[in-house]
PDB file of C-alpha atoms in Angstrom:
ATOM      1  CA  MET A   1      -8.208 -53.273  35.108  1.00  0.00           C
ATOM      2  CA  THR A   2      -7.180 -56.710  33.864  1.00  0.00           C
ATOM      3  CA  SER A   3     -10.386 -57.901  32.326  1.00  0.00           C
ATOM      4  CA  SER A   4     -10.005 -59.374  28.864  1.00  0.00           C
ATOM      5  CA  ASP A   5     -12.848 -57.135  27.652  1.00  0.00           C
ATOM      6  CA  ALA A   6     -10.927 -53.951  28.574  1.00  0.00           C
ATOM      7  CA  SER A   7      -9.865 -51.769  25.667  1.00  0.00           C
ATOM      8  CA  ASP A   8      -6.232 -51.516  24.635  1.00  0.00           C
ATOM      9  CA  GLU A   9      -6.229 -47.938  25.840  1.00  0.00           C
ATOM     10  CA  GLN A  10      -7.503 -48.963  29.287  1.00  0.00           C
ATOM     11  CA  LEU A  11      -4.894 -51.707  29.517  1.00  0.00           C
ATOM     12  CA  LEU A  12      -2.088 -49.375  28.533  1.00  0.00           C
ATOM     13  CA  VAL A  13      -2.894 -46.606  31.012  1.00  0.00           C
ATOM     14  CA  SER A  14      -3.426 -49.051  33.875  1.00  0.00           C
ATOM     15  CA  ARG A  15      -0.497 -49.401  36.269  1.00  0.00           C
ATOM     16  CA  ASP A  16      -1.317 -53.080  36.801  1.00  0.00           C
ATOM     17  CA  PRO A  17       1.438 -55.279  35.288  1.00  0.00           C
ATOM     18  CA  VAL A  18      -1.162 -57.903  34.404  1.00  0.00           C
ATOM     19  CA  ALA A  19      -2.921 -55.302  32.236  1.00  0.00           C
ATOM     20  CA  PHE A  20       0.259 -54.655  30.253  1.00  0.00           C
ATOM     21  CA  ALA A  21       0.783 -58.402  29.886  1.00  0.00           C
ATOM     22  CA  LEU A  22      -2.687 -58.675  28.349  1.00  0.00           C
ATOM     23  CA  PHE A  23      -1.920 -55.748  26.010  1.00  0.00           C
ATOM     24  CA  TYR A  24       1.305 -57.552  25.039  1.00  0.00           C
ATOM     25  CA  ARG A  25      -0.511 -60.827  24.285  1.00  0.00           C
ATOM     26  CA  ARG A  26      -3.035 -59.000  22.119  1.00  0.00           C
ATOM     27  CA  HIS A  27      -0.384 -57.409  19.912  1.00  0.00           C
ATOM     28  CA  VAL A  28       2.806 -59.487  20.041  1.00  0.00           C
ATOM     29  CA  ASP A  29       2.020 -61.707  17.035  1.00  0.00           C
ATOM     30  CA  GLU A  30       0.880 -58.794  14.895  1.00  0.00           C
ATOM     31  CA  LEU A  31       3.981 -56.746  15.755  1.00  0.00           C
ATOM     32  CA  LEU A  32       6.291 -59.719  15.222  1.00  0.00           C
ATOM     33  CA  GLY A  33       4.710 -60.334  11.804  1.00  0.00           C
ATOM     34  CA  PHE A  34       5.070 -56.659  10.945  1.00  0.00           C
ATOM     35  CA  PHE A  35       8.813 -56.728  11.690  1.00  0.00           C
ATOM     36  CA  SER A  36       9.285 -60.085  10.006  1.00  0.00           C
ATOM     37  CA  ARG A  37       7.759 -58.847   6.759  1.00  0.00           C
ATOM     38  CA  ARG A  38       9.888 -55.713   6.766  1.00  0.00           C
ATOM     39  CA  THR A  39      13.225 -57.216   7.785  1.00  0.00           C
ATOM     40  CA  ARG A  40      13.045 -60.787   6.422  1.00  0.00           C
ATOM     41  CA  ASP A  41      15.165 -61.692   9.472  1.00  0.00           C
ATOM     42  CA  ALA A  42      13.482 -63.682  12.250  1.00  0.00           C
ATOM     43  CA  GLU A  43      16.096 -62.847  14.893  1.00  0.00           C
ATOM     44  CA  LEU A  44      15.987 -59.145  14.119  1.00  0.00           C
ATOM     45  CA  ALA A  45      12.170 -59.219  14.105  1.00  0.00           C
ATOM     46  CA  ALA A  46      12.145 -60.823  17.553  1.00  0.00           C
ATOM     47  CA  ASP A  47      14.681 -58.304  18.870  1.00  0.00           C
ATOM     48  CA  LEU A  48      12.713 -55.361  17.501  1.00  0.00           C
ATOM     49  CA  THR A  49       9.485 -56.724  18.979  1.00  0.00           C
ATOM     50  CA  ALA A  50      11.091 -57.021  22.404  1.00  0.00           C
ATOM     51  CA  GLU A  51      12.627 -53.546  22.142  1.00  0.00           C
ATOM     52  CA  THR A  52       9.288 -52.062  21.092  1.00  0.00           C
ATOM     53  CA  PHE A  53       7.364 -53.563  24.004  1.00  0.00           C
ATOM     54  CA  ALA A  54      10.098 -52.564  26.447  1.00  0.00           C
ATOM     55  CA  ALA A  55       9.932 -48.978  25.164  1.00  0.00           C
ATOM     56  CA  ALA A  56       6.128 -49.011  25.326  1.00  0.00           C
ATOM     57  CA  LEU A  57       6.192 -50.253  28.910  1.00  0.00           C
ATOM     58  CA  ALA A  58       8.713 -47.601  29.915  1.00  0.00           C
ATOM     59  CA  ALA A  59       6.806 -44.788  28.154  1.00  0.00           C
ATOM     60  CA  ARG A  60       3.204 -45.797  28.738  1.00  0.00           C
ATOM     61  CA  ALA A  61       2.644 -42.797  31.010  1.00  0.00           C
ATOM     62  CA  GLN A  62       3.175 -40.653  27.897  1.00  0.00           C
ATOM     63  CA  PHE A  63       0.382 -42.381  25.951  1.00  0.00           C
ATOM     64  CA  ARG A  64      -2.509 -40.026  25.215  1.00  0.00           C
ATOM     65  CA  PRO A  65      -5.727 -41.791  24.111  1.00  0.00           C
ATOM     66  CA  GLU A  66      -7.018 -38.580  22.495  1.00  0.00           C
ATOM     67  CA  ALA A  67      -4.056 -38.683  20.080  1.00  0.00           C
ATOM     68  CA  GLY A  68      -4.920 -42.117  18.680  1.00  0.00           C
ATOM     69  CA  SER A  69      -5.324 -45.764  19.466  1.00  0.00           C
ATOM     70  CA  ALA A  70      -2.955 -47.708  21.700  1.00  0.00           C
ATOM     71  CA  ALA A  71      -2.160 -50.078  18.835  1.00  0.00           C
ATOM     72  CA  ALA A  72      -1.215 -47.156  16.568  1.00  0.00           C
ATOM     73  CA  TRP A  73       0.983 -45.748  19.346  1.00  0.00           C
ATOM     74  CA  LEU A  74       2.675 -49.135  19.741  1.00  0.00           C
ATOM     75  CA  PHE A  75       3.330 -49.426  16.001  1.00  0.00           C
ATOM     76  CA  ALA A  76       4.702 -45.869  15.909  1.00  0.00           C
ATOM     77  CA  ILE A  77       7.249 -46.917  18.533  1.00  0.00           C
ATOM     78  CA  GLY A  78       7.947 -50.004  16.413  1.00  0.00           C
ATOM     79  CA  MET A  79       8.565 -47.887  13.319  1.00  0.00           C
ATOM     80  CA  HIS A  80      11.103 -45.805  15.245  1.00  0.00           C
ATOM     81  CA  LYS A  81      12.869 -48.988  16.391  1.00  0.00           C
ATOM     82  CA  LEU A  82      12.892 -50.325  12.821  1.00  0.00           C
ATOM     83  CA  THR A  83      14.266 -47.049  11.446  1.00  0.00           C
ATOM     84  CA  ASP A  84      17.000 -47.032  14.095  1.00  0.00           C
ATOM     85  CA  ALA A  85      17.931 -50.638  13.258  1.00  0.00           C
ATOM     86  CA  GLN A  86      18.085 -49.838   9.548  1.00  0.00           C
ATOM     87  CA  ARG A  87      20.319 -46.827  10.214  1.00  0.00           C
ATOM     88  CA  ARG A  88      22.643 -48.958  12.338  1.00  0.00           C
ATOM     89  CA  GLY A  89      22.757 -51.540   9.559  1.00  0.00           C
ATOM     90  CA  GLN A  90      23.649 -48.927   6.946  1.00  0.00           C
ATOM     91  CA  ALA A  91      26.377 -47.506   9.158  1.00  0.00           C
ATOM     92  CA  GLU A  92      27.798 -50.987   9.686  1.00  0.00           C
ATOM     93  CA  ARG A  93      27.780 -51.656   5.923  1.00  0.00           C
ATOM     94  CA  ARG A  94      29.557 -48.349   5.225  1.00  0.00           C
ATOM     95  CA  ALA A  95      32.194 -49.113   7.862  1.00  0.00           C
ATOM     96  CA  ARG A  96      32.799 -52.589   6.405  1.00  0.00           C
ATOM     97  CA  ARG A  97      33.135 -51.103   2.906  1.00  0.00           C
ATOM     98  CA  ARG A  98      35.534 -48.421   4.126  1.00  0.00           C
ATOM     99  CA  LEU A  99      37.678 -51.033   5.871  1.00  0.00           C
ATOM    100  CA  GLY A 100      37.481 -53.453   2.954  1.00  0.00           C
ATOM    101  CA  MET A 101      35.832 -56.110   5.129  1.00  0.00           C
ATOM    102  CA  GLU A 102      33.360 -58.643   3.839  1.00  0.00           C
ATOM    103  CA  ARG A 103      30.288 -59.422   5.867  1.00  0.00           C
ATOM    104  CA  LEU A 104      30.754 -62.591   7.857  1.00  0.00           C
ATOM    105  CA  GLU A 105      27.921 -64.857   6.751  1.00  0.00           C
ATOM    106  CA  LEU A 106      27.051 -67.584   9.230  1.00  0.00           C
ATOM    107  CA  ASP A 107      24.995 -70.647   8.398  1.00  0.00           C
ATOM    108  CA  ASP A 108      23.215 -72.895  10.915  1.00  0.00           C
ATOM    109  CA  ASP A 109      26.319 -75.043  11.379  1.00  0.00           C
ATOM    110  CA  ASP A 110      28.465 -71.983  12.075  1.00  0.00           C
ATOM    111  CA  ILE A 111      25.931 -70.676  14.597  1.00  0.00           C
ATOM    112  CA  ALA A 112      25.751 -74.079  16.295  1.00  0.00           C
ATOM    113  CA  ARG A 113      29.565 -74.229  16.488  1.00  0.00           C
ATOM    114  CA  ILE A 114      29.723 -70.707  17.924  1.00  0.00           C
ATOM    115  CA  ASP A 115      26.972 -71.529  20.435  1.00  0.00           C
ATOM    116  CA  ALA A 116      28.847 -74.673  21.438  1.00  0.00           C
ATOM    117  CA  LEU A 117      32.016 -72.622  21.712  1.00  0.00           C
ATOM    118  CA  GLY A 118      30.281 -70.188  24.040  1.00  0.00           C
ATOM    119  CA  GLU A 119      28.932 -73.010  26.200  1.00  0.00           C
ATOM    120  CA  SER A 120      32.049 -75.159  26.101  1.00  0.00           C
ATOM    121  CA  ALA A 121      34.442 -75.370  29.011  1.00  0.00           C
ATOM    122  CA  GLY A 122      37.199 -75.298  26.374  1.00  0.00           C
ATOM    123  CA  VAL A 123      36.201 -71.908  25.013  1.00  0.00           C
ATOM    124  CA  THR A 124      39.411 -70.286  26.206  1.00  0.00           C
ATOM    125  CA  ARG A 125      41.432 -72.874  24.271  1.00  0.00           C
ATOM    126  CA  TRP A 126      39.979 -71.588  20.979  1.00  0.00           C
ATOM    127  CA  LEU A 127      40.455 -67.969  21.963  1.00  0.00           C
ATOM    128  CA  GLU A 128      44.063 -68.479  23.073  1.00  0.00           C
ATOM    129  CA  VAL A 129      45.176 -68.587  19.417  1.00  0.00           C
ATOM    130  CA  LEU A 130      44.170 -64.933  19.093  1.00  0.00           C
ATOM    131  CA  GLY A 131      46.168 -61.866  19.979  1.00  0.00           C
ATOM    132  CA  ASP A 132      45.133 -60.018  23.118  1.00  0.00           C
ATOM    133  CA  ASP A 133      43.149 -57.320  21.276  1.00  0.00           C
ATOM    134  CA  GLN A 134      41.205 -59.793  19.134  1.00  0.00           C
ATOM    135  CA  ARG A 135      40.610 -62.172  22.059  1.00  0.00           C
ATOM    136  CA  ASP A 136      39.282 -59.360  24.260  1.00  0.00           C
ATOM    137  CA  ALA A 137      37.022 -58.061  21.476  1.00  0.00           C
ATOM    138  CA  VAL A 138      35.607 -61.504  20.615  1.00  0.00           C
ATOM    139  CA  ARG A 139      35.100 -62.397  24.279  1.00  0.00           C
ATOM    140  CA  ALA A 140      33.318 -59.080  24.950  1.00  0.00           C
ATOM    141  CA  HIS A 141      31.093 -59.115  21.857  1.00  0.00           C
ATOM    142  CA  VAL A 142      30.310 -62.806  21.359  1.00  0.00           C
ATOM    143  CA  LEU A 143      30.479 -64.295  24.840  1.00  0.00           C
ATOM    144  CA  GLN A 144      29.469 -61.310  26.956  1.00  0.00           C
ATOM    145  CA  GLU A 145      27.080 -59.942  24.278  1.00  0.00           C
ATOM    146  CA  ARG A 146      28.318 -56.385  24.674  1.00  0.00           C
ATOM    147  CA  SER A 147      27.752 -53.854  21.890  1.00  0.00           C
ATOM    148  CA  TYR A 148      30.540 -52.618  19.636  1.00  0.00           C
ATOM    149  CA  GLU A 149      29.899 -49.141  21.002  1.00  0.00           C
ATOM    150  CA  ASP A 150      30.376 -50.271  24.609  1.00  0.00           C
ATOM    151  CA  ILE A 151      33.539 -52.242  23.797  1.00  0.00           C
ATOM    152  CA  ALA A 152      35.009 -49.336  21.834  1.00  0.00           C
ATOM    153  CA  ALA A 153      34.367 -46.928  24.701  1.00  0.00           C
ATOM    154  CA  ARG A 154      35.957 -49.248  27.257  1.00  0.00           C
ATOM    155  CA  GLN A 155      38.971 -49.985  25.071  1.00  0.00           C
ATOM    156  CA  GLN A 156      39.252 -46.349  23.932  1.00  0.00           C
ATOM    157  CA  VAL A 157      39.263 -47.227  20.225  1.00  0.00           C
ATOM    158  CA  SER A 158      36.766 -46.681  17.419  1.00  0.00           C
ATOM    159  CA  GLN A 159      33.849 -49.018  16.757  1.00  0.00           C
ATOM    160  CA  ALA A 160      35.372 -49.794  13.365  1.00  0.00           C
ATOM    161  CA  VAL A 161      38.512 -51.092  15.081  1.00  0.00           C
ATOM    162  CA  VAL A 162      36.441 -53.291  17.391  1.00  0.00           C
ATOM    163  CA  ARG A 163      34.413 -54.653  14.460  1.00  0.00           C
ATOM    164  CA  LYS A 164      37.602 -55.473  12.594  1.00  0.00           C
ATOM    165  CA  ARG A 165      39.059 -57.265  15.631  1.00  0.00           C
ATOM    166  CA  VAL A 166      35.892 -59.304  16.146  1.00  0.00           C
ATOM    167  CA  SER A 167      35.553 -60.175  12.461  1.00  0.00           C
ATOM    168  CA  ARG A 168      39.172 -61.228  12.082  1.00  0.00           C
ATOM    169  CA  GLY A 169      39.183 -63.056  15.400  1.00  0.00           C
ATOM    170  CA  LEU A 170      36.070 -65.058  14.497  1.00  0.00           C
ATOM    171  CA  ALA A 171      37.567 -65.915  11.119  1.00  0.00           C
ATOM    172  CA  VAL A 172      40.700 -67.283  12.812  1.00  0.00           C
ATOM    173  CA  VAL A 173      38.672 -69.263  15.360  1.00  0.00           C
ATOM    174  CA  ARG A 174      36.437 -70.677  12.646  1.00  0.00           C
ATOM    175  CA  ASP A 175      39.475 -71.742  10.597  1.00  0.00           C
ATOM    176  CA  ARG A 176      40.996 -73.429  13.655  1.00  0.00           C
ATOM    177  CA  MET A 177      37.692 -75.200  14.356  1.00  0.00           C
ATOM    178  CA  GLY A 178      37.682 -76.578  10.826  1.00  0.00           C
ATOM    179  CA  GLY A 179      35.014 -74.263   9.460  1.00  0.00           C
ATOM    180  CA  ARG A 180      34.951 -72.795   6.000  1.00  0.00           C
ATOM    181  CA  ARG A 181      35.279 -69.188   4.940  1.00  0.00           C
TER     182      ARG A 181
END
């Protein structure tokens, strides 16, 4: 069932990957706009959109057309993802407050420098100025894109400790690169 005149419900219950792709194309802009309006953060909106569609794809066997429309089901998943993201954000803010850490605000130049750092063959040169703990935390979180939770579990420390190491390490690297605080 991959016809463009198929209903959302038919597309969602179909096991054909092309059907889900069509369902995605029908709703991606609307869902992205929904998240953008609620978060005012384009990157977070894109992440939440991707997470929502991934969850919908994984759980589409649980969709029940008699319970409501496929679009409503999709947006319900989206609301759960948004709520989870907001909770994580609040927990991160509380941890920063408890540790007396300011939020590291990055502008476009900072992001470009960090991206270049991640792509540069000389990346280890910038990280060598850090202590082992900070270097490992920055490398894991920024370069390997691992979560604080994962890093903390592997290093057998709290997430707050990992966040502090990453924050301080990035501040040192930025200072060495000639950035501003």
